[in-house]
CSV table of C-alpha atoms in Angstrom, one decimal:
chain,number,residue,atom,x,y,z
A,1,UNK,CA,0.1,26.0,-16.8
A,2,UNK,CA,3.4,24.7,-18.2
A,3,UNK,CA,5.7,23.0,-15.6
A,4,UNK,CA,9.0,21.2,-15.6
A,5,UNK,CA,7.4,17.9,-16.4
A,6,UNK,CA,6.4,19.3,-19.8
A,7,UNK,CA,10.0,19.1,-21.0
A,8,UNK,CA,9.8,15.2,-20.7
A,9,UNK,CA,8.1,13.1,-23.4
A,10,UNK,CA,5.5,11.6,-21.0
A,11,UNK,CA,2.3,13.3,-22.1
A,12,UNK,CA,-0.9,11.2,-22.3
A,13,UNK,CA,-3.3,14.0,-23.2
A,14,UNK,CA,-3.2,17.0,-25.6
A,15,UNK,CA,-2.7,19.2,-22.5
A,16,UNK,CA,0.1,20.2,-20.2
A,17,UNK,CA,1.1,17.6,-17.6
A,18,UNK,CA,-0.4,19.7,-14.9
A,19,UNK,CA,-3.8,18.5,-16.1
A,20,UNK,CA,-4.8,14.8,-15.8
A,21,UNK,CA,-8.1,14.5,-17.6
A,22,UNK,CA,-11.2,16.0,-15.8
A,23,UNK,CA,-11.8,13.9,-12.7
A,24,UNK,CA,-10.9,15.8,-9.6
A,25,UNK,CA,-10.1,12.5,-7.8
A,26,UNK,CA,-7.1,11.7,-10.1
A,27,UNK,CA,-4.0,10.7,-8.1
A,28,UNK,CA,-0.5,9.3,-8.6
A,29,UNK,CA,1.1,7.5,-5.7
A,30,UNK,CA,4.3,5.7,-4.5
A,31,UNK,CA,4.1,3.1,-1.7
A,32,UNK,CA,6.9,1.2,0.0
A,33,UNK,CA,7.1,-1.3,2.9
A,34,UNK,CA,10.1,-3.1,4.3
A,35,UNK,CA,10.8,-5.5,7.1
A,36,UNK,CA,13.4,-7.8,8.7
A,37,UNK,CA,12.9,-11.6,8.8
A,38,UNK,CA,11.9,-11.5,12.5
A,39,UNK,CA,9.7,-8.3,12.1
A,40,UNK,CA,11.9,-6.3,14.5
A,41,UNK,CA,12.2,-3.7,11.7
A,42,UNK,CA,9.1,-2.6,9.9
A,43,UNK,CA,8.5,0.7,7.9
A,44,UNK,CA,6.2,2.0,5.3
A,45,UNK,CA,6.2,5.1,3.0
A,46,UNK,CA,3.6,6.8,0.9
A,47,UNK,CA,3.8,9.8,-1.4
A,48,UNK,CA,0.8,11.0,-3.3
A,49,UNK,CA,0.2,13.6,-6.0
A,50,UNK,CA,-3.3,15.1,-6.5
A,51,UNK,CA,-3.0,17.3,-9.6
A,52,UNK,CA,-6.5,18.7,-9.6
A,53,UNK,CA,-6.5,19.4,-5.9
A,54,UNK,CA,-3.0,21.0,-6.2
A,55,UNK,CA,-1.8,19.0,-3.2
A,56,UNK,CA,1.2,16.6,-2.6
A,57,UNK,CA,1.5,14.6,0.6
A,58,UNK,CA,3.9,12.1,2.0
A,59,UNK,CA,4.4,10.0,5.1
A,60,UNK,CA,6.9,7.7,6.8
A,61,UNK,CA,5.8,5.2,9.5
A,62,UNK,CA,8.3,3.1,11.5
A,63,UNK,CA,7.5,0.5,14.2
A,64,UNK,CA,10.2,0.7,16.8
A,65,UNK,CA,10.2,-1.1,20.1
A,66,UNK,CA,6.5,-1.7,19.9
A,67,UNK,CA,5.6,1.9,19.0
A,68,UNK,CA,4.4,3.0,15.6
A,69,UNK,CA,5.9,6.4,14.8
A,70,UNK,CA,4.1,8.4,12.0
A,71,UNK,CA,5.7,11.4,10.3
A,72,UNK,CA,3.5,13.2,7.8
A,73,UNK,CA,3.8,16.2,5.5
A,74,UNK,CA,1.6,18.0,3.0
A,75,UNK,CA,2.3,20.9,0.7
A,76,UNK,CA,0.6,22.9,-2.1
A,77,UNK,CA,1.7,21.2,-5.3
A,78,UNK,CA,1.9,24.5,-7.3
A,79,UNK,CA,1.3,22.1,-10.3
A,80,UNK,CA,5.0,20.9,-10.2
A,81,UNK,CA,4.6,17.1,-10.2
A,82,UNK,CA,8.3,16.4,-10.8
A,83,UNK,CA,9.3,17.9,-7.4
A,84,UNK,CA,8.6,14.8,-5.2
A,85,UNK,CA,9.8,16.4,-2.0
A,86,UNK,CA,7.3,17.3,0.8
A,87,UNK,CA,9.0,19.1,3.7
A,88,UNK,CA,11.5,16.6,5.2
A,89,UNK,CA,10.3,13.7,3.0
A,90,UNK,CA,11.3,12.8,-0.5
A,91,UNK,CA,11.1,10.0,-3.0
A,92,UNK,CA,13.7,9.8,-5.8
A,93,UNK,CA,13.8,7.5,-8.9
A,94,UNK,CA,17.4,6.5,-9.3
A,95,UNK,CA,16.9,3.9,-12.0
A,96,UNK,CA,13.3,3.4,-13.2
A,97,UNK,CA,11.7,0.0,-12.3
A,98,UNK,CA,14.9,-0.9,-10.4
A,99,UNK,CA,16.2,1.5,-7.8
A,100,UNK,CA,14.4,4.2,-5.8
A,101,UNK,CA,15.4,6.2,-2.8
A,102,UNK,CA,13.4,7.5,0.2
A,103,UNK,CA,14.8,10.2,2.4
A,104,UNK,CA,13.5,11.7,5.7
A,105,UNK,CA,15.7,14.7,6.5
A,106,UNK,CA,16.1,16.4,9.8
A,107,UNK,CA,12.9,17.5,11.4
A,108,UNK,CA,11.4,18.4,14.8
A,109,UNK,CA,10.1,14.8,15.5
A,110,UNK,CA,13.3,12.7,15.6
A,111,UNK,CA,12.4,10.5,12.6
A,112,UNK,CA,15.1,10.3,9.9
A,113,UNK,CA,15.9,7.9,7.2
A,114,UNK,CA,17.9,7.2,4.0
A,115,UNK,CA,16.5,4.1,2.4
A,116,UNK,CA,17.2,2.7,-1.1
A,117,UNK,CA,15.0,0.1,-2.7
A,118,UNK,CA,16.5,-2.4,-5.1
A,119,UNK,CA,14.3,-4.6,-7.2
A,120,UNK,CA,14.7,-8.3,-6.6
A,121,UNK,CA,12.1,-9.3,-9.3
A,122,UNK,CA,10.5,-7.7,-12.3
A,123,UNK,CA,7.5,-5.4,-11.7
A,124,UNK,CA,4.0,-6.9,-12.1
A,125,UNK,CA,1.1,-5.0,-13.7
A,126,UNK,CA,-2.0,-5.8,-11.8
A,127,UNK,CA,-5.4,-6.0,-13.6
A,128,UNK,CA,-7.0,-2.5,-13.9
A,129,UNK,CA,-9.2,-1.7,-11.0
A,130,UNK,CA,-12.6,-0.3,-12.1
A,131,UNK,CA,-15.4,-0.1,-9.7
A,132,UNK,CA,-18.7,1.8,-10.0
A,133,UNK,CA,-21.4,2.6,-7.6
A,134,UNK,CA,-24.4,2.8,-9.9
A,135,UNK,CA,-23.5,5.3,-12.5
A,136,UNK,CA,-20.7,6.9,-10.5
A,137,UNK,CA,-17.0,5.8,-10.9
A,138,UNK,CA,-15.6,5.1,-7.5
A,139,UNK,CA,-12.3,3.7,-8.6
A,140,UNK,CA,-10.5,3.4,-11.9
A,141,UNK,CA,-6.7,2.9,-11.6
A,142,UNK,CA,-3.7,0.9,-12.6
A,143,UNK,CA,-1.0,-0.4,-10.2
A,144,UNK,CA,2.4,-2.0,-10.6
A,145,UNK,CA,3.8,-4.0,-7.7
A,146,UNK,CA,7.5,-5.0,-7.3
A,147,UNK,CA,9.2,-7.0,-4.6
A,148,UNK,CA,12.7,-5.9,-3.5
A,149,UNK,CA,15.3,-5.4,-0.8
A,150,UNK,CA,16.5,-2.3,1.0
A,151,UNK,CA,19.8,-0.8,2.2
A,152,UNK,CA,20.5,2.4,4.2
A,153,UNK,CA,19.3,3.4,7.7
A,154,UNK,CA,16.4,4.6,9.8
A,155,UNK,CA,16.6,6.6,13.0
A,156,UNK,CA,14.1,7.1,15.8
A,157,UNK,CA,14.9,9.5,18.7
A,158,UNK,CA,18.6,9.3,17.9
A,159,UNK,CA,18.8,5.5,17.7
A,160,UNK,CA,19.9,4.4,14.3
A,161,UNK,CA,19.2,1.0,12.7
A,162,UNK,CA,21.3,-0.1,9.7
A,163,UNK,CA,19.5,-1.8,6.8
A,164,UNK,CA,21.2,-4.4,4.7
A,165,UNK,CA,20.0,-5.9,1.4
A,166,UNK,CA,20.5,-9.4,2.5
A,167,UNK,CA,18.2,-8.9,5.5
A,168,UNK,CA,15.5,-6.3,4.8
A,169,UNK,CA,12.9,-7.3,2.2
A,170,UNK,CA,9.7,-5.7,1.2
A,171,UNK,CA,7.5,-4.4,-1.6
A,172,UNK,CA,6.8,-1.2,-3.4
A,173,UNK,CA,3.9,-0.2,-5.7
A,174,UNK,CA,3.0,2.6,-8.0
A,175,UNK,CA,-0.6,3.3,-8.7
A,176,UNK,CA,-2.4,6.1,-10.6
A,177,UNK,CA,-5.9,6.9,-11.8
A,178,UNK,CA,-9.1,7.7,-9.9
A,179,UNK,CA,-9.8,7.0,-6.2
A,180,UNK,CA,-11.7,9.0,-3.6
A,181,UNK,CA,-9.2,11.6,-2.4
A,182,UNK,CA,-9.4,14.8,-0.4
A,183,UNK,CA,-12.8,15.9,1.1
A,184,UNK,CA,-15.6,13.7,-0.3
A,185,UNK,CA,-18.6,14.9,-2.2
A,186,UNK,CA,-21.5,16.0,0.1
A,187,UNK,CA,-24.0,14.3,-2.3
A,188,UNK,CA,-23.3,10.6,-2.8
A,189,UNK,CA,-24.9,8.6,-5.6
A,190,UNK,CA,-28.6,8.0,-5.2
A,191,UNK,CA,-30.1,6.0,-3.6
A,192,UNK,CA,-27.9,6.1,-0.5
A,193,UNK,CA,-26.2,2.8,0.3
A,194,UNK,CA,-24.2,1.3,3.2
A,195,UNK,CA,-20.4,1.3,2.7
A,196,UNK,CA,-19.0,-2.0,1.5
A,197,UNK,CA,-15.4,-2.8,0.5
A,198,UNK,CA,-13.7,-6.1,0.9
A,199,UNK,CA,-10.0,-6.1,0.2
A,200,UNK,CA,-7.0,-8.4,0.7
A,201,UNK,CA,-3.5,-7.8,-0.8
A,202,UNK,CA,-0.6,-10.0,0.0
A,203,UNK,CA,2.9,-9.6,-1.5
A,204,UNK,CA,5.3,-12.3,-0.2
A,205,UNK,CA,9.1,-12.7,-0.4
A,206,UNK,CA,10.8,-16.1,-0.5
A,207,UNK,CA,14.5,-16.9,-1.0
A,208,UNK,CA,14.1,-17.6,-4.7
A,209,UNK,CA,10.6,-16.6,-5.4
A,210,UNK,CA,7.9,-14.0,-4.9
A,211,UNK,CA,4.1,-14.3,-4.7
A,212,UNK,CA,1.4,-11.6,-5.1
A,213,UNK,CA,-2.3,-12.0,-4.4
A,214,UNK,CA,-5.2,-9.7,-4.1
A,215,UNK,CA,-9.0,-9.7,-4.1
A,216,UNK,CA,-11.7,-7.1,-4.2
A,217,UNK,CA,-15.2,-8.6,-3.7
A,218,UNK,CA,-18.8,-7.5,-3.2
A,219,UNK,CA,-21.0,-8.2,-0.2
A,220,UNK,CA,-22.0,-11.6,-1.6
A,221,UNK,CA,-18.4,-12.7,-2.1
A,222,UNK,CA,-18.2,-12.1,-5.9
A,223,UNK,CA,-14.7,-11.0,-6.8
A,224,UNK,CA,-14.8,-7.9,-9.1
A,225,UNK,CA,-11.0,-7.9,-9.2
A,226,UNK,CA,-8.6,-10.7,-8.1
A,227,UNK,CA,-5.3,-12.1,-9.3
A,228,UNK,CA,-2.2,-13.9,-8.2
A,229,UNK,CA,1.3,-14.1,-9.7
A,230,UNK,CA,4.2,-16.4,-8.7
A,231,UNK,CA,7.6,-15.7,-10.1
A,232,UNK,CA,11.4,-16.1,-9.7
A,233,UNK,CA,13.7,-13.5,-8.3
A,234,UNK,CA,15.9,-11.8,-10.9
A,235,UNK,CA,14.9,-11.1,-14.4
A,236,UNK,CA,12.5,-14.0,-15.0
A,237,UNK,CA,8.8,-13.3,-15.8
A,238,UNK,CA,6.2,-14.1,-13.2
A,239,UNK,CA,3.4,-16.5,-14.0
A,240,UNK,CA,-0.1,-15.3,-13.7
A,241,UNK,CA,-2.2,-17.9,-12.0
A,242,UNK,CA,-5.3,-19.3,-13.8
A,243,UNK,CA,-7.3,-19.2,-10.6
A,244,UNK,CA,-6.9,-18.0,-7.0
A,245,UNK,CA,-8.8,-17.9,-3.8
A,246,UNK,CA,-8.3,-17.4,0.0
A,247,UNK,CA,-9.7,-18.3,3.4
A,248,UNK,CA,-9.3,-16.5,6.7
A,249,UNK,CA,-9.7,-17.5,10.4
A,250,UNK,CA,-10.4,-14.2,12.3
A,251,UNK,CA,-9.0,-13.1,15.6
A,252,UNK,CA,-11.9,-13.1,18.1
A,253,UNK,CA,-13.7,-9.8,18.3
A,254,UNK,CA,-12.0,-8.3,15.2
A,255,UNK,CA,-12.1,-8.3,11.4
A,256,UNK,CA,-8.4,-9.1,11.3
A,257,UNK,CA,-6.8,-12.5,10.5
A,258,UNK,CA,-5.2,-14.8,13.0
A,259,UNK,CA,-4.5,-17.2,10.1
A,260,UNK,CA,-4.9,-17.1,6.3
A,261,UNK,CA,-4.5,-19.5,3.4
A,262,UNK,CA,-4.0,-18.4,-0.3
A,263,UNK,CA,-4.5,-21.1,-2.9
A,264,UNK,CA,-3.9,-20.8,-6.6
A,265,UNK,CA,-3.9,-23.0,-9.7
A,266,UNK,CA,-1.5,-22.4,-12.6
A,267,UNK,CA,-2.2,-22.8,-16.3
A,268,UNK,CA,-0.9,-26.4,-16.2
A,269,UNK,CA,-3.2,-27.4,-13.3
A,270,UNK,CA,-0.5,-27.2,-10.7
A,271,UNK,CA,-1.7,-26.4,-7.2
A,272,UNK,CA,0.0,-23.8,-5.0
A,273,UNK,CA,-0.7,-23.0,-1.3
A,274,UNK,CA,0.6,-20.2,0.9
A,275,UNK,CA,-0.1,-20.5,4.6
A,276,UNK,CA,0.2,-17.1,6.4
A,277,UNK,CA,0.7,-16.6,10.1
A,278,UNK,CA,0.3,-12.9,11.2
A,279,UNK,CA,2.7,-11.7,13.9
A,280,UNK,CA,1.7,-8.1,14.4
A,281,UNK,CA,-0.2,-5.2,12.7
A,282,UNK,CA,1.0,-2.1,11.0
A,283,UNK,CA,-1.8,0.5,10.9
A,284,UNK,CA,-2.3,2.1,7.5
A,285,UNK,CA,-3.7,5.3,8.9
A,286,UNK,CA,0.0,6.0,9.8
A,287,UNK,CA,0.6,6.7,6.1
A,288,UNK,CA,-2.7,8.5,5.5
A,289,UNK,CA,-5.2,5.7,4.7
A,290,UNK,CA,-8.4,6.5,6.5
A,291,UNK,CA,-6.8,9.0,8.8
A,292,UNK,CA,-9.4,11.6,10.0
A,293,UNK,CA,-7.0,14.6,9.7
A,294,UNK,CA,-4.2,13.4,7.3
A,295,UNK,CA,-6.3,11.6,4.7
A,296,UNK,CA,-4.8,11.5,1.3
A,297,UNK,CA,-5.1,14.7,-0.7
A,298,UNK,CA,-6.5,16.9,2.0
A,299,UNK,CA,-5.4,20.5,2.0
A,300,UNK,CA,-3.8,21.2,5.4
A,301,UNK,CA,-4.4,24.9,5.3
A,302,UNK,CA,-0.9,26.2,4.5
A,303,UNK,CA,1.9,26.0,1.9
A,304,UNK,CA,3.6,23.3,4.0
A,305,UNK,CA,2.5,21.4,7.1
A,306,UNK,CA,4.4,18.7,9.0
A,307,UNK,CA,2.8,16.5,11.6
A,308,UNK,CA,3.6,13.5,13.9
A,309,UNK,CA,1.9,11.1,16.2
A,310,UNK,CA,2.7,7.7,17.7
A,311,UNK,CA,1.0,4.8,19.6
A,312,UNK,CA,1.9,1.5,21.1
A,313,UNK,CA,0.7,-1.1,18.7
A,314,UNK,CA,-0.2,-3.5,21.5
A,315,UNK,CA,-2.6,-1.0,23.0
A,316,UNK,CA,-4.5,0.0,19.8
A,317,UNK,CA,-8.2,-0.8,19.6
A,318,UNK,CA,-8.4,-2.6,16.3
A,319,UNK,CA,-12.1,-1.9,16.0
A,320,UNK,CA,-11.7,1.8,15.9
A,321,UNK,CA,-12.4,3.1,12.3
A,322,UNK,CA,-8.9,4.4,11.7
A,323,UNK,CA,-7.3,1.1,12.8
A,324,UNK,CA,-9.3,-1.2,10.6
A,325,UNK,CA,-7.1,-0.9,7.6
A,326,UNK,CA,-3.9,-2.9,8.3
A,327,UNK,CA,-0.9,-4.7,6.9
A,328,UNK,CA,-0.2,-7.6,9.1
A,329,UNK,CA,3.5,-8.8,9.0
A,330,UNK,CA,3.3,-12.5,8.3
A,331,UNK,CA,5.4,-15.5,8.2
A,332,UNK,CA,4.6,-17.5,5.1
A,333,UNK,CA,5.1,-21.1,3.9
A,334,UNK,CA,4.7,-21.7,0.1
A,335,UNK,CA,4.2,-25.2,-1.3
A,336,UNK,CA,3.6,-26.1,-5.0
A,337,UNK,CA,4.9,-28.3,-7.8
A,338,UNK,CA,8.4,-29.3,-6.6
A,339,UNK,CA,8.5,-26.3,-4.3
A,340,UNK,CA,8.5,-26.0,-0.5
A,341,UNK,CA,9.9,-22.7,0.9
A,342,UNK,CA,9.4,-20.2,3.7
A,343,UNK,CA,9.4,-16.5,3.8
A,344,UNK,CA,7.8,-13.3,5.0
A,345,UNK,CA,5.5,-10.6,3.7
A,346,UNK,CA,2.3,-8.8,4.6
A,347,UNK,CA,-1.4,-9.4,4.5
A,348,UNK,CA,-3.2,-6.1,3.9
A,349,UNK,CA,-6.8,-6.2,5.1
A,350,UNK,CA,-9.8,-3.9,4.9
A,351,UNK,CA,-13.2,-5.4,5.3
A,352,UNK,CA,-15.8,-2.6,5.5
A,353,UNK,CA,-19.5,-3.5,5.5
A,354,UNK,CA,-21.1,-6.9,4.8
A,355,UNK,CA,-19.3,-9.9,3.4
A,356,UNK,CA,-21.5,-12.9,3.4
A,357,UNK,CA,-18.8,-15.7,2.9
A,358,UNK,CA,-17.4,-14.7,6.3
A,359,UNK,CA,-20.6,-13.8,8.1
A,360,UNK,CA,-19.6,-10.1,8.3
A,361,UNK,CA,-22.5,-7.7,8.9
A,362,UNK,CA,-22.8,-4.0,9.8
A,363,UNK,CA,-20.1,-1.6,8.9
A,364,UNK,CA,-17.3,-2.9,11.2
A,365,UNK,CA,-19.1,-5.4,13.3
A,366,UNK,CA,-16.5,-8.1,14.4
A,367,UNK,CA,-16.4,-11.4,12.8
A,368,UNK,CA,-18.6,-14.0,14.4
């Protein structure tokens, strides 16, 4: 089972790199998003490796003139984790933790791109996510998050949009560990329980600062993982907040925010407040999250398969299951000790099941 990766000094187990412990749900993933200040450009990328399923998949989604275009590809991994190319899509590490490149080569669906991410701040290691359902480990993973800028171009149906670093901001992350991937087990943990998962994630870009915030919470509102970091652009270290919390006003008839406020307190007692105004939704199923056919890690039945679909974002039924998980493009205002600044970012939202603080009931019943 030796592969090209075994020639690099990156082993974490006394086994070849092709093996990652014993959990079949082990994964290793790249994620990127990017956007212009007015939201006229928005794209997202994902590439995932699933060593024990022997699958690698990738996707690129672009919102162009009110239409979300989704290009997806999946291949048999053949245990070669270093070859991060899936059909027309590829992710390349140019300089670790600083510069990465995403390429969408010519394909039958008219979606092409050559995008380079440049770090505008140091990466942040988020707290380890470990979540069990009774005795079963549902999640156990680590993630780094890093804000940056982009240069290059994207092309939809022959129309090319140039990307410049002074205009296109965004965020990338790398996560690895255990999550539900591929086809799920036919026998869940006993006794059966209703699905519940409350999640917010908000990376924000400001002219001279960045802010990160996330929360995972149970049905009663108790956070089992939450954190916030505010830091400078450049090489300065971000500051981990001593406390953080958030409030949401929901759009009528949905579980998606029309307004959100993130509040934090630093170690010196300083109070920070980020007011978020969502402008439109990006639908995460476009890059595989919750997609009924192209879910992460699913074997697509052949050595390589490439697929595409699109939809007008204004016509999407936000209450359909596959459109519940979103990243809303937001305008943001940050205030704090001697700071008042405006910027942009995203508010990722997935509220499945009950969440008592907001009166959410059922699996996906709209907010009251």
